Tab-separated table of C-alpha atoms in Angstrom:
chain	number	residue	atom	x	y	z
A	1	MET	CA	108.180	100.520	77.313
A	2	LYS	CA	110.990	99.745	79.960
A	3	LEU	CA	110.355	98.252	83.469
A	4	LYS	CA	110.536	100.682	86.080
A	5	VAL	CA	111.804	100.241	89.529
A	6	TYR	CA	110.771	103.016	92.364
A	7	ALA	CA	113.298	102.300	95.248
A	8	ASP	CA	115.440	103.744	97.667
A	9	ARG	CA	118.718	102.069	98.765
A	10	LEU	CA	118.462	102.516	101.947
A	11	SER	CA	115.204	100.211	102.099
A	12	GLN	CA	116.380	96.541	102.179
A	13	PRO	CA	113.345	95.448	99.880
A	14	SER	CA	114.293	97.785	97.587
A	15	ARG	CA	117.818	96.719	97.554
A	16	ALA	CA	116.708	93.369	96.728
A	17	VAL	CA	114.489	94.185	93.727
A	18	ILE	CA	117.398	96.316	92.162
A	19	ILE	CA	120.040	93.511	93.004
A	20	PHE	CA	117.752	90.982	91.675
A	21	CYS	CA	117.448	92.848	88.232
A	22	LYS	CA	121.344	93.381	87.802
A	23	VAL	CA	121.894	89.983	88.269
A	24	ASN	CA	119.686	88.701	85.960
A	25	GLY	CA	120.420	91.440	82.942
A	26	ILE	CA	116.681	92.743	83.083
A	27	ASP	CA	116.602	96.150	81.349
A	28	PHE	CA	115.255	98.586	83.882
A	29	GLU	CA	115.172	102.207	84.921
A	30	GLU	CA	115.576	102.936	88.608
A	31	ILE	CA	113.610	106.071	89.900
A	32	GLU	CA	114.574	106.953	93.487
A	33	VAL	CA	112.299	107.570	96.253
A	34	LYS	CA	113.864	109.337	98.639
A	35	LEU	CA	112.673	108.121	102.165
A	36	ALA	CA	114.234	110.649	103.994
A	37	ASN	CA	112.658	113.383	101.908
A	38	ARG	CA	108.967	111.956	102.516
A	39	GLU	CA	108.587	111.367	98.816
A	40	GLN	CA	107.053	107.864	99.358
A	41	HIS	CA	103.956	110.451	100.298
A	42	SER	CA	104.115	112.280	96.970
A	43	PRO	CA	100.826	112.321	94.697
A	44	GLU	CA	103.000	111.103	91.996
A	45	PHE	CA	104.121	108.050	93.844
A	46	LYS	CA	100.731	107.422	95.660
A	47	ASP	CA	99.558	107.097	92.370
A	48	ILE	CA	101.959	104.032	92.234
A	49	ASN	CA	101.400	102.910	95.332
A	50	PRO	CA	98.960	104.277	97.270
A	51	MET	CA	100.396	102.522	100.462
A	52	ALA	CA	103.454	104.953	100.043
A	53	LYS	CA	106.079	102.605	100.115
A	54	VAL	CA	108.952	101.347	98.403
A	55	PRO	CA	110.070	99.482	96.355
A	56	ALA	CA	107.141	99.590	93.558
A	57	ILE	CA	107.260	98.634	89.865
A	58	VAL	CA	105.530	99.694	86.866
A	59	ASP	CA	105.815	97.496	83.853
A	60	GLY	CA	103.490	98.075	80.727
A	61	ARG	CA	100.334	97.882	82.465
A	62	LEU	CA	100.920	96.676	85.411
A	63	LYS	CA	101.661	98.793	88.725
A	64	LEU	CA	102.832	96.417	91.322
A	65	PHE	CA	104.113	96.766	95.226
A	66	GLU	CA	104.884	94.330	97.984
A	67	SER	CA	108.850	93.035	97.409
A	68	HIS	CA	108.108	89.672	97.544
A	69	ALA	CA	105.351	89.772	95.027
A	70	ILE	CA	107.698	91.989	92.480
A	71	LEU	CA	110.512	89.248	93.062
A	72	THR	CA	108.105	86.400	91.938
A	73	TYR	CA	106.624	88.628	89.278
A	74	LEU	CA	109.951	89.353	87.770
A	75	SER	CA	111.367	85.775	88.255
A	76	CYS	CA	108.525	84.511	85.893
A	77	ALA	CA	107.730	87.494	83.292
A	78	PHE	CA	111.409	87.713	82.216
A	79	PRO	CA	112.587	84.491	80.437
A	80	GLY	CA	116.114	85.028	81.105
A	81	VAL	CA	115.764	84.617	84.704
A	82	ALA	CA	117.609	81.137	86.041
A	83	ASP	CA	114.986	78.870	87.201
A	84	HIS	CA	116.769	78.509	90.826
A	85	TRP	CA	115.041	81.954	91.953
A	86	TYR	CA	111.819	81.071	91.592
A	87	PRO	CA	111.707	77.058	90.633
A	88	ASN	CA	109.331	75.747	88.360
A	89	ASP	CA	109.214	72.908	90.904
A	90	LEU	CA	106.300	72.329	93.182
A	91	LEU	CA	107.562	71.429	96.358
A	92	LYS	CA	110.739	73.499	95.894
A	93	ARG	CA	108.439	76.761	95.122
A	94	ALA	CA	106.185	75.835	98.058
A	95	LYS	CA	109.146	75.852	100.317
A	96	ILE	CA	110.073	79.060	98.956
A	97	HIS	CA	106.858	80.552	99.662
A	98	SER	CA	106.632	79.345	103.024
A	99	VAL	CA	110.333	81.069	104.129
A	100	LEU	CA	108.980	84.263	102.441
A	101	ASP	CA	105.851	84.395	104.447
A	102	TRP	CA	107.435	83.492	107.384
A	103	HIS	CA	110.108	86.136	107.027
A	104	HIS	CA	106.834	88.944	107.472
A	105	SER	CA	106.459	88.581	111.012
A	106	ASN	CA	110.037	87.238	111.921
A	107	LEU	CA	113.016	88.179	110.647
A	108	ARG	CA	111.844	91.512	108.776
A	109	LEU	CA	109.416	92.452	111.925
A	110	GLY	CA	112.687	92.002	114.246
A	111	THR	CA	115.111	93.936	112.601
A	112	VAL	CA	112.871	96.998	111.607
A	113	LYS	CA	111.559	97.277	115.328
A	114	TYR	CA	114.920	96.771	116.203
A	115	VAL	CA	117.111	98.710	114.272
A	116	PHE	CA	114.533	101.571	114.054
A	117	ASN	CA	113.792	102.138	117.628
A	118	HIS	CA	117.253	101.430	119.129
A	119	LYS	CA	119.461	103.361	116.307
A	120	LEU	CA	117.754	105.367	113.337
A	121	ALA	CA	114.268	106.824	114.940
A	122	PRO	CA	116.272	110.135	115.405
A	123	VAL	CA	117.161	110.209	112.160
A	124	VAL	CA	113.453	111.095	110.969
A	125	GLY	CA	112.990	113.133	114.523
A	126	LEU	CA	111.614	110.550	116.545
A	127	PRO	CA	112.799	109.441	120.079
A	128	LEU	CA	114.416	106.238	120.241
A	129	ASN	CA	112.348	103.695	122.403
A	130	PRO	CA	114.216	101.260	124.093
A	131	GLU	CA	111.066	99.061	125.283
A	132	ALA	CA	110.173	98.510	121.496
A	133	ALA	CA	113.873	97.967	120.848
A	134	ALA	CA	113.894	95.121	123.560
A	135	LYS	CA	110.901	94.155	121.821
A	136	GLY	CA	112.403	94.018	118.596
A	137	LYS	CA	115.654	92.463	119.418
A	138	LYS	CA	114.232	89.305	120.864
A	139	ILE	CA	112.116	88.756	117.511
A	140	LEU	CA	115.023	89.567	115.570
A	141	SER	CA	117.336	87.002	117.743
A	142	SER	CA	114.705	84.139	117.874
A	143	SER	CA	114.586	84.523	113.825
A	144	LEU	CA	118.130	84.413	113.340
A	145	SER	CA	117.918	81.371	115.633
A	146	LYS	CA	115.341	79.684	112.961
A	147	ILE	CA	117.081	80.545	110.211
A	148	GLU	CA	120.609	78.705	111.860
A	149	SER	CA	118.507	75.681	112.969
A	150	PHE	CA	115.765	74.937	110.712
A	151	TRP	CA	115.794	77.094	107.051
A	152	LEU	CA	119.699	76.341	106.500
A	153	LYS	CA	119.252	72.443	108.005
A	154	GLY	CA	121.059	70.496	105.534
A	155	SER	CA	124.069	70.627	103.506
A	156	GLY	CA	123.001	73.175	100.970
A	157	ARG	CA	124.931	76.656	101.182
A	158	PHE	CA	121.169	78.506	101.056
A	159	LEU	CA	117.397	78.427	102.263
A	160	VAL	CA	115.422	75.003	102.256
A	161	GLY	CA	118.498	73.274	101.314
A	162	SER	CA	118.959	74.461	98.202
A	163	ASN	CA	122.718	74.595	96.018
A	164	GLN	CA	122.022	77.785	94.318
A	165	PRO	CA	120.022	81.057	95.525
A	166	SER	CA	116.240	81.977	95.064
A	167	ILE	CA	114.479	84.977	95.652
A	168	ALA	CA	114.064	84.259	99.481
A	169	ASP	CA	117.740	84.329	100.120
A	170	LEU	CA	118.081	87.521	98.351
A	171	SER	CA	115.310	88.860	100.243
A	172	LEU	CA	116.161	87.705	103.592
A	173	VAL	CA	119.806	88.389	103.133
A	174	CYS	CA	119.163	92.539	102.363
A	175	GLU	CA	117.051	92.254	105.475
A	176	THR	CA	119.978	91.044	107.423
A	177	MET	CA	122.371	93.920	105.784
A	178	GLN	CA	120.521	96.115	107.908
A	179	LEU	CA	122.294	95.540	111.405
A	180	GLU	CA	125.399	97.110	109.586
A	181	LEU	CA	123.846	100.411	110.967
A	182	LEU	CA	124.303	98.734	114.727
A	183	ASP	CA	127.398	99.280	116.627
A	184	GLU	CA	130.154	96.701	115.998
A	185	GLU	CA	129.736	95.118	119.320
A	186	ASP	CA	125.981	94.624	118.971
A	187	ARG	CA	126.206	93.424	115.400
A	188	ILE	CA	128.558	90.599	116.815
A	189	GLY	CA	126.940	89.927	119.733
A	190	LEU	CA	123.774	89.179	117.493
A	191	MET	CA	125.211	87.475	114.748
A	192	GLY	CA	128.241	85.647	116.360
A	193	PRO	CA	126.366	82.601	117.524
A	194	HIS	CA	124.795	81.873	114.092
A	195	LYS	CA	127.748	80.753	111.737
A	196	LYS	CA	125.580	78.645	109.071
A	197	VAL	CA	123.513	82.087	109.122
A	198	GLN	CA	126.961	84.138	108.545
A	199	GLN	CA	128.073	81.474	105.740
A	200	TRP	CA	124.943	82.129	103.914
A	201	ILE	CA	125.182	85.372	103.852
A	202	GLU	CA	128.474	85.451	102.387
A	203	SER	CA	127.448	82.874	99.936
A	204	THR	CA	124.498	85.180	98.640
A	205	LYS	CA	126.547	88.156	98.434
A	206	ASN	CA	129.299	85.696	96.245
A	207	ALA	CA	126.526	84.469	94.273
A	208	THR	CA	125.413	88.118	93.332
A	209	ARG	CA	128.601	90.005	92.937
A	210	PRO	CA	129.672	92.778	92.152
A	211	HIS	CA	126.017	93.826	91.970
A	212	PHE	CA	125.236	93.251	95.751
A	213	ASP	CA	128.410	95.121	97.059
A	214	GLU	CA	127.698	98.289	94.758
A	215	VAL	CA	123.767	98.783	95.603
A	216	HIS	CA	124.894	98.467	99.294
A	217	GLU	CA	127.444	101.254	99.015
A	218	VAL	CA	124.715	103.575	100.324
A	219	LEU	CA	124.602	101.886	103.299
A	220	PHE	CA	127.667	101.975	104.268
A	221	LYS	CA	127.863	105.242	103.796
A	222	VAL	CA	124.948	105.847	105.903
A	223	LYS	CA	126.990	103.740	108.619
A	224	GLU	CA	129.913	105.987	108.341
A	225	ASN	CA	128.067	109.001	108.613
A	226	LEU	CA	126.221	107.424	111.996
A	227	GLN	CA	129.908	106.176	113.470
A	228	LYS	CA	131.147	110.090	112.742
A	229	GLN	CA	128.296	111.963	114.487
A	230	GLN	CA	128.575	109.095	117.627
A	231	SER	CA	132.257	109.533	117.653
A	232	LEU	CA	131.612	113.818	117.570
A	233	GLY	CA	128.925	113.444	120.014
A	234	ALA	CA	130.875	111.079	122.601
A	235	SER	CA	133.978	113.805	121.887
A	236	SER	CA	131.850	117.040	122.752
A	237	GLY	CA	129.776	114.986	125.369
A	238	SER	CA	126.135	115.354	123.559
A	239	SER	CA	123.774	113.183	121.945
A	240	SER	CA	124.635	112.837	118.527
A	241	SER	CA	121.644	110.784	117.220
A	242	SER	CA	119.284	114.011	116.546
A	243	ASN	CA	121.712	115.597	113.848
A	244	THR	CA	122.452	112.154	111.736
A	245	THR	CA	120.827	112.804	108.351
A	246	LEU	CA	120.110	110.012	105.885
A	247	HIS	CA	122.158	111.560	103.353
B	1	MET	CA	98.687	59.007	101.136
B	2	LYS	CA	95.667	61.438	101.889
B	3	LEU	CA	96.523	64.993	102.702
B	4	LYS	CA	97.044	65.857	106.348
B	5	VAL	CA	95.803	69.388	107.493
B	6	TYR	CA	96.859	70.239	111.075
B	7	ALA	CA	94.594	73.117	112.408
B	8	ASP	CA	92.853	74.491	115.155
B	9	ARG	CA	89.162	76.182	113.607
B	10	LEU	CA	89.780	79.123	116.113
B	11	SER	CA	92.670	80.270	113.758
B	12	GLN	CA	92.045	82.166	111.211
B	13	PRO	CA	94.053	81.228	109.058
B	14	SER	CA	93.284	77.286	109.767
B	15	ARG	CA	89.896	78.242	109.133
B	16	ALA	CA	91.060	79.166	105.448
B	17	VAL	CA	92.591	76.299	104.735
B	18	ILE	CA	90.246	74.012	105.767
B	19	ILE	CA	87.248	75.780	103.769
B	20	PHE	CA	89.689	75.876	100.733
B	21	CYS	CA	90.081	72.002	100.639
B	22	LYS	CA	86.348	71.742	101.097
B	23	VAL	CA	85.163	73.833	98.925
B	24	ASN	CA	87.137	72.297	96.160
B	25	GLY	CA	86.483	68.825	96.749
B	26	ILE	CA	89.955	68.023	98.028
B	27	ASP	CA	90.166	64.589	99.510
B	28	PHE	CA	92.036	65.398	103.570
B	29	GLU	CA	92.202	64.437	106.855
B	30	GLU	CA	91.884	67.154	109.317
B	31	ILE	CA	93.882	66.832	112.484
B	32	GLU	CA	93.182	69.239	115.676
B	33	VAL	CA	95.789	70.987	116.807
B	34	LYS	CA	94.398	72.453	120.238
B	35	LEU	CA	95.836	76.058	120.361
B	36	ALA	CA	94.226	76.511	124.123
B	37	ASN	CA	96.100	73.211	125.338
B	38	ARG	CA	99.201	74.419	123.833
B	39	GLU	CA	99.410	71.174	121.506
B	40	GLN	CA	101.267	73.274	118.880
B	41	HIS	CA	104.306	73.015	121.435
B	42	SER	CA	104.168	69.275	121.430
B	43	PRO	CA	106.967	67.430	120.156
B	44	GLU	CA	104.987	65.677	117.565
B	45	PHE	CA	103.792	68.496	116.189
B	46	LYS	CA	106.728	70.780	116.316
B	47	ASP	CA	108.635	67.644	113.840
B	48	ILE	CA	105.750	68.963	111.412
B	49	ASN	CA	106.033	72.749	112.047
B	50	PRO	CA	109.313	73.528	114.354
B	51	MET	CA	107.428	77.268	114.513
B	52	ALA	CA	104.890	75.648	116.520
B	53	LYS	CA	102.112	77.693	114.911
B	54	VAL	CA	98.962	76.275	112.630
B	55	PRO	CA	97.756	75.426	109.852
B	56	ALA	CA	100.257	73.204	108.932
B	57	ILE	CA	99.957	70.338	105.987
B	58	VAL	CA	101.645	67.101	105.047
B	59	ASP	CA	101.038	65.744	101.509
B	60	GLY	CA	103.118	62.970	100.786
B	61	ARG	CA	107.325	63.583	101.537
B	62	LEU	CA	105.954	67.788	101.707
B	63	LYS	CA	105.391	69.533	105.262
B	64	LEU	CA	104.522	72.527	104.637
B	65	PHE	CA	103.693	75.686	106.953
B	66	GLU	CA	102.301	79.831	106.470
B	67	SER	CA	98.797	79.447	105.339
B	68	HIS	CA	99.475	81.733	102.153
B	69	ALA	CA	102.123	79.089	100.919
B	70	ILE	CA	99.870	76.397	101.902
B	71	LEU	CA	97.091	77.853	99.899
B	72	THR	CA	99.206	78.572	96.979
B	73	TYR	CA	100.533	74.783	97.179
B	74	LEU	CA	97.138	73.719	97.131
B	75	SER	CA	95.808	75.532	94.063
B	76	CYS	CA	98.894	74.123	91.990
B	77	ALA	CA	98.967	70.526	93.432
B	78	PHE	CA	95.294	69.795	93.142
B	79	PRO	CA	94.013	69.613	89.455
B	80	GLY	CA	90.225	70.121	90.802
B	81	VAL	CA	91.132	73.598	91.820
B	82	ALA	CA	89.242	76.377	89.618
B	83	ASP	CA	91.798	78.786	87.999
B	84	HIS	CA	89.933	81.806	89.944
B	85	TRP	CA	91.427	80.812	93.205
B	86	TYR	CA	95.121	81.731	92.034
B	87	PRO	CA	94.844	82.386	88.351
B	88	ASN	CA	97.557	81.188	85.931
B	89	ASP	CA	97.570	84.766	84.230
B	90	LEU	CA	100.808	86.545	85.516
B	91	LEU	CA	99.372	89.629	85.733
B	92	LYS	CA	96.256	88.318	88.159
B	93	ARG	CA	98.477	86.111	89.886
B	94	ALA	CA	101.099	88.971	90.622
B	95	LYS	CA	97.889	91.246	91.968
B	96	ILE	CA	97.110	88.224	94.480
B	97	HIS	CA	100.541	87.818	95.797
B	98	SER	CA	100.588	91.180	96.547
B	99	VAL	CA	97.582	91.597	98.468
B	100	LEU	CA	98.549	88.441	100.553
B	101	ASP	CA	101.987	90.283	101.109
B	102	TRP	CA	100.532	93.177	102.463
B	103	HIS	CA	97.771	91.283	104.457
B	104	HIS	CA	100.870	90.100	106.866
B	105	SER	CA	101.649	93.635	107.962
B	106	ASN	CA	98.378	95.314	108.079
B	107	LEU	CA	95.033	93.325	108.311
B	108	ARG	CA	96.594	90.345	110.194
B	109	LEU	CA	98.744	92.367	112.401
B	110	GLY	CA	96.293	94.579	113.489
B	111	THR	CA	93.428	92.443	114.139
B	112	VAL	CA	95.731	89.769	116.137
B	113	LYS	CA	96.933	92.994	118.437
B	114	TYR	CA	93.904	94.430	118.596
B	115	VAL	CA	91.310	91.249	119.464
B	116	PHE	CA	94.339	89.500	121.652
B	117	ASN	CA	95.126	92.405	123.580
B	118	HIS	CA	91.519	93.897	123.879
B	119	LYS	CA	89.451	90.881	124.313
B	120	LEU	CA	91.305	87.167	124.158
B	121	ALA	CA	94.513	87.427	126.649
B	122	PRO	CA	92.681	86.304	129.644
B	123	VAL	CA	91.782	83.201	127.772
B	124	VAL	CA	95.403	82.173	128.120
B	125	GLY	CA	95.882	83.715	131.316
B	126	LEU	CA	97.435	86.892	130.285
B	127	PRO	CA	96.386	90.437	131.077
B	128	LEU	CA	94.727	93.040	128.599
B	129	ASN	CA	96.850	95.472	127.016
B	130	PRO	CA	95.085	98.677	126.549
B	131	GLU	CA	98.067	100.336	125.277
B	132	ALA	CA	98.804	97.358	122.621
B	133	ALA	CA	95.583	97.283	121.605
B	134	ALA	CA	95.255	100.828	120.849
B	135	LYS	CA	98.402	100.389	118.395
B	136	GLY	CA	96.453	97.452	117.159
B	137	LYS	CA	93.160	99.023	116.396
B	138	LYS	CA	95.026	102.053	114.596
B	139	ILE	CA	96.347	99.713	112.329
B	140	LEU	CA	93.246	97.512	112.273
B	141	SER	CA	91.085	100.756	111.145
B	142	SER	CA	93.645	101.804	108.415
B	143	SER	CA	94.030	98.095	107.082
B	144	LEU	CA	90.094	98.596	106.549
B	145	SER	CA	89.692	101.705	105.007
B	146	LYS	CA	92.575	100.686	102.574
B	147	ILE	CA	90.680	97.660	101.510
B	148	GLU	CA	87.611	99.743	100.827
B	149	SER	CA	89.461	102.471	99.188
B	150	PHE	CA	92.298	100.454	97.565
B	151	TRP	CA	91.707	96.423	97.243
B	152	LEU	CA	88.255	96.607	96.479
B	153	LYS	CA	88.414	99.616	93.940
B	154	GLY	CA	86.632	99.353	90.602
B	155	SER	CA	83.300	97.056	89.904
B	156	GLY	CA	84.309	93.357	90.632
B	157	ARG	CA	82.824	92.129	93.838
B	158	PHE	CA	86.007	90.599	95.008
B	159	LEU	CA	89.950	91.821	95.702
B	160	VAL	CA	91.856	93.537	92.499
B	161	GLY	CA	88.710	93.717	90.935
B	162	SER	CA	88.043	90.378	90.021
B	163	ASN	CA	84.466	88.687	90.006
B	164	GLN	CA	85.507	85.452	91.418
B	165	PRO	CA	86.933	84.777	94.431
B	166	SER	CA	90.979	83.792	94.815
B	167	ILE	CA	92.723	82.970	97.881
B	168	ALA	CA	93.897	86.233	99.221
B	169	ASP	CA	89.751	86.808	99.532
B	170	LEU	CA	89.740	83.325	101.374
B	171	SER	CA	92.309	84.717	103.794
B	172	LEU	CA	91.421	88.026	104.469
B	173	VAL	CA	87.754	87.385	105.033
B	174	CYS	CA	88.905	84.537	107.415
B	175	GLU	CA	90.684	87.000	109.298
B	176	THR	CA	87.822	89.869	109.694
B	177	MET	CA	85.760	87.040	110.911
B	178	GLN	CA	87.702	87.138	114.360
B	179	LEU	CA	86.366	90.977	114.861
B	180	GLU	CA	83.090	88.546	115.722
B	181	LEU	CA	84.818	87.737	119.224
B	182	LEU	CA	84.640	92.093	119.922
B	183	ASP	CA	81.415	93.575	121.666
B	184	GLU	CA	78.779	94.239	118.819
B	185	GLU	CA	78.976	98.043	118.986
B	186	ASP	CA	82.733	97.894	118.985
B	187	ARG	CA	82.665	95.269	115.887
B	188	ILE	CA	80.184	97.809	113.976
B	189	GLY	CA	81.837	100.966	114.947
B	190	LEU	CA	85.039	99.180	112.687
B	191	MET	CA	82.881	97.969	110.065
B	192	GLY	CA	80.401	100.388	109.592
B	193	PRO	CA	82.057	102.537	108.026
B	194	HIS	CA	83.201	100.176	105.285
B	195	LYS	CA	79.993	99.434	103.108
B	196	LYS	CA	82.226	97.582	100.293
B	197	VAL	CA	84.091	95.721	102.899
B	198	GLN	CA	80.689	94.241	104.482
B	199	GLN	CA	79.627	93.395	101.081
B	200	TRP	CA	82.655	91.743	99.981
B	201	ILE	CA	82.468	89.541	103.020
B	202	GLU	CA	79.150	88.725	102.084
B	203	SER	CA	80.011	87.830	98.400
B	204	THR	CA	82.893	85.767	100.062
B	205	LYS	CA	80.811	83.936	102.399
B	206	ASN	CA	78.168	83.062	99.582
B	207	ALA	CA	80.713	81.616	96.998
B	208	THR	CA	81.806	79.485	100.095
B	209	ARG	CA	78.545	78.128	101.319
B	210	PRO	CA	77.901	75.884	103.081
B	211	HIS	CA	80.847	75.209	104.418
B	212	PHE	CA	82.430	78.737	105.424
B	213	ASP	CA	79.381	78.480	107.875
B	214	GLU	CA	80.548	75.482	108.952
B	215	VAL	CA	83.744	75.905	109.793
B	216	HIS	CA	82.976	79.175	111.529
B	217	GLU	CA	80.682	77.389	114.092
B	218	VAL	CA	83.549	76.962	116.691
B	219	LEU	CA	84.066	80.821	116.867
B	220	PHE	CA	80.577	81.667	117.422
B	221	LYS	CA	80.020	79.013	120.112
B	222	VAL	CA	83.442	81.301	121.831
B	223	LYS	CA	81.606	84.233	121.071
B	224	GLU	CA	78.699	83.158	123.161
B	225	ASN	CA	80.775	81.662	126.148
B	226	LEU	CA	82.244	85.425	125.947
B	227	GLN	CA	79.204	86.928	126.083
B	228	LYS	CA	77.748	84.428	128.584
B	229	GLN	CA	80.848	85.181	130.918
B	230	GLN	CA	80.872	88.979	130.419
B	231	SER	CA	76.904	89.456	131.511
B	232	LEU	CA	77.635	86.802	134.384
B	233	GLY	CA	80.631	89.287	135.135
B	234	ALA	CA	78.123	92.336	134.700
B	235	SER	CA	75.483	90.933	137.077
B	236	SER	CA	77.931	89.527	140.022
B	237	GLY	CA	79.725	92.797	139.375
B	238	SER	CA	83.369	90.858	138.503
B	239	SER	CA	85.868	90.932	136.136
B	240	SER	CA	84.721	87.625	133.941
B	241	SER	CA	87.371	87.183	131.358
B	242	SER	CA	89.793	85.562	133.742
B	243	ASN	CA	87.445	82.770	133.752
B	244	THR	CA	86.454	82.414	130.164
B	245	THR	CA	88.222	79.617	128.192
B	246	LEU	CA	88.300	78.870	124.679
B	247	HIS	CA	86.475	75.737	124.766
């Protein structure tokens, strides 16, 4: 039975899992769980993941959620996956676990908190929350600095000094792509000071093309819609965000 | 060269790593990094972990932080560690990664946010924050419910249906021990509805005694001090918490 991947391409961890499967030639079926329609709360999906979050997979009798756990599992379960994604070497693997664990309460927390409270909340009918956004932006900024100064230290093009991408690069770069939803000036303000981070994102894109671009198409469509709504709102003088929809 | 563990036993992930080493007969040197003295910000420690967090380890040329990554590494690097802590079986291992990843943004986030903002903030000179505490308590409550209804589903005494403890049990149970710092009534209110969670904590304690109790002694001393300060405060009619110190 073919691997099933339950995902919404607007979710950054969903994109990481889909890109990973495509890059590694893993035969899978993608099942869309539309977050905008709250499909993650359907009884059918909660039977796969009772936490009501995407992505999740079903592989034979295994039901699994949490994207890092999924990427780790796929790296080991599918023999065609090249070693650099999740190295057998104990020390390299330990460092990858370290950056993946760090991700949760740093880059991920900051990105989600900032982008949601500063930009996306009205899309699901909630008000923007400047205080929460400010907290998120602080965590996000500090996380980008740490990637620049620590995780990308050394001569390697990828995280923890590697010359080839790992599941950590894919996971964290998909996270940074969420910043595309911000206003251009804001995004440049955040990313501008971090030259190594910018190069690393480009290197990860290059290593996973054309799949990276294809899987991110939907994100850029949403970006376009947000911009249209915003300029319409600006010209009519009304707030646009409450009319923005994800699809 | 002997494994070095940099830790403060008041930090729940530090305790998990220390207990793991002791239970598995790993020869290690424990180096105390006193959080109350802000020793995690010293240049010496930031050379080990630039994120200024405990625990961290040094094993030969490897410097590693993030407790889950450390527990995973130690399970693989020390051949004396029994398989049940971090099973070789791919499916069992995947489930353990899933619960460890889930931990970050759920049980851990809720516990830290609630216990700190409701009880410990004055210890480091910050005011209590009832609004943040309420948010933390909600996440904590929901996390305990999910452990009860999902992670402890089935007949196994431990997480994900196992009959023997894994690194996930140790990590999550050490987290729940932080609730000992709450007032008794509050703690019972949180834990009371969750019979399986209570049994699981007992099973994990039993499987790791006498080390579990010994490593938690310092937590119970702090609890005692907090209670003393509180009753002194109550009898003198003044707020006690700002006089409470961790040591």
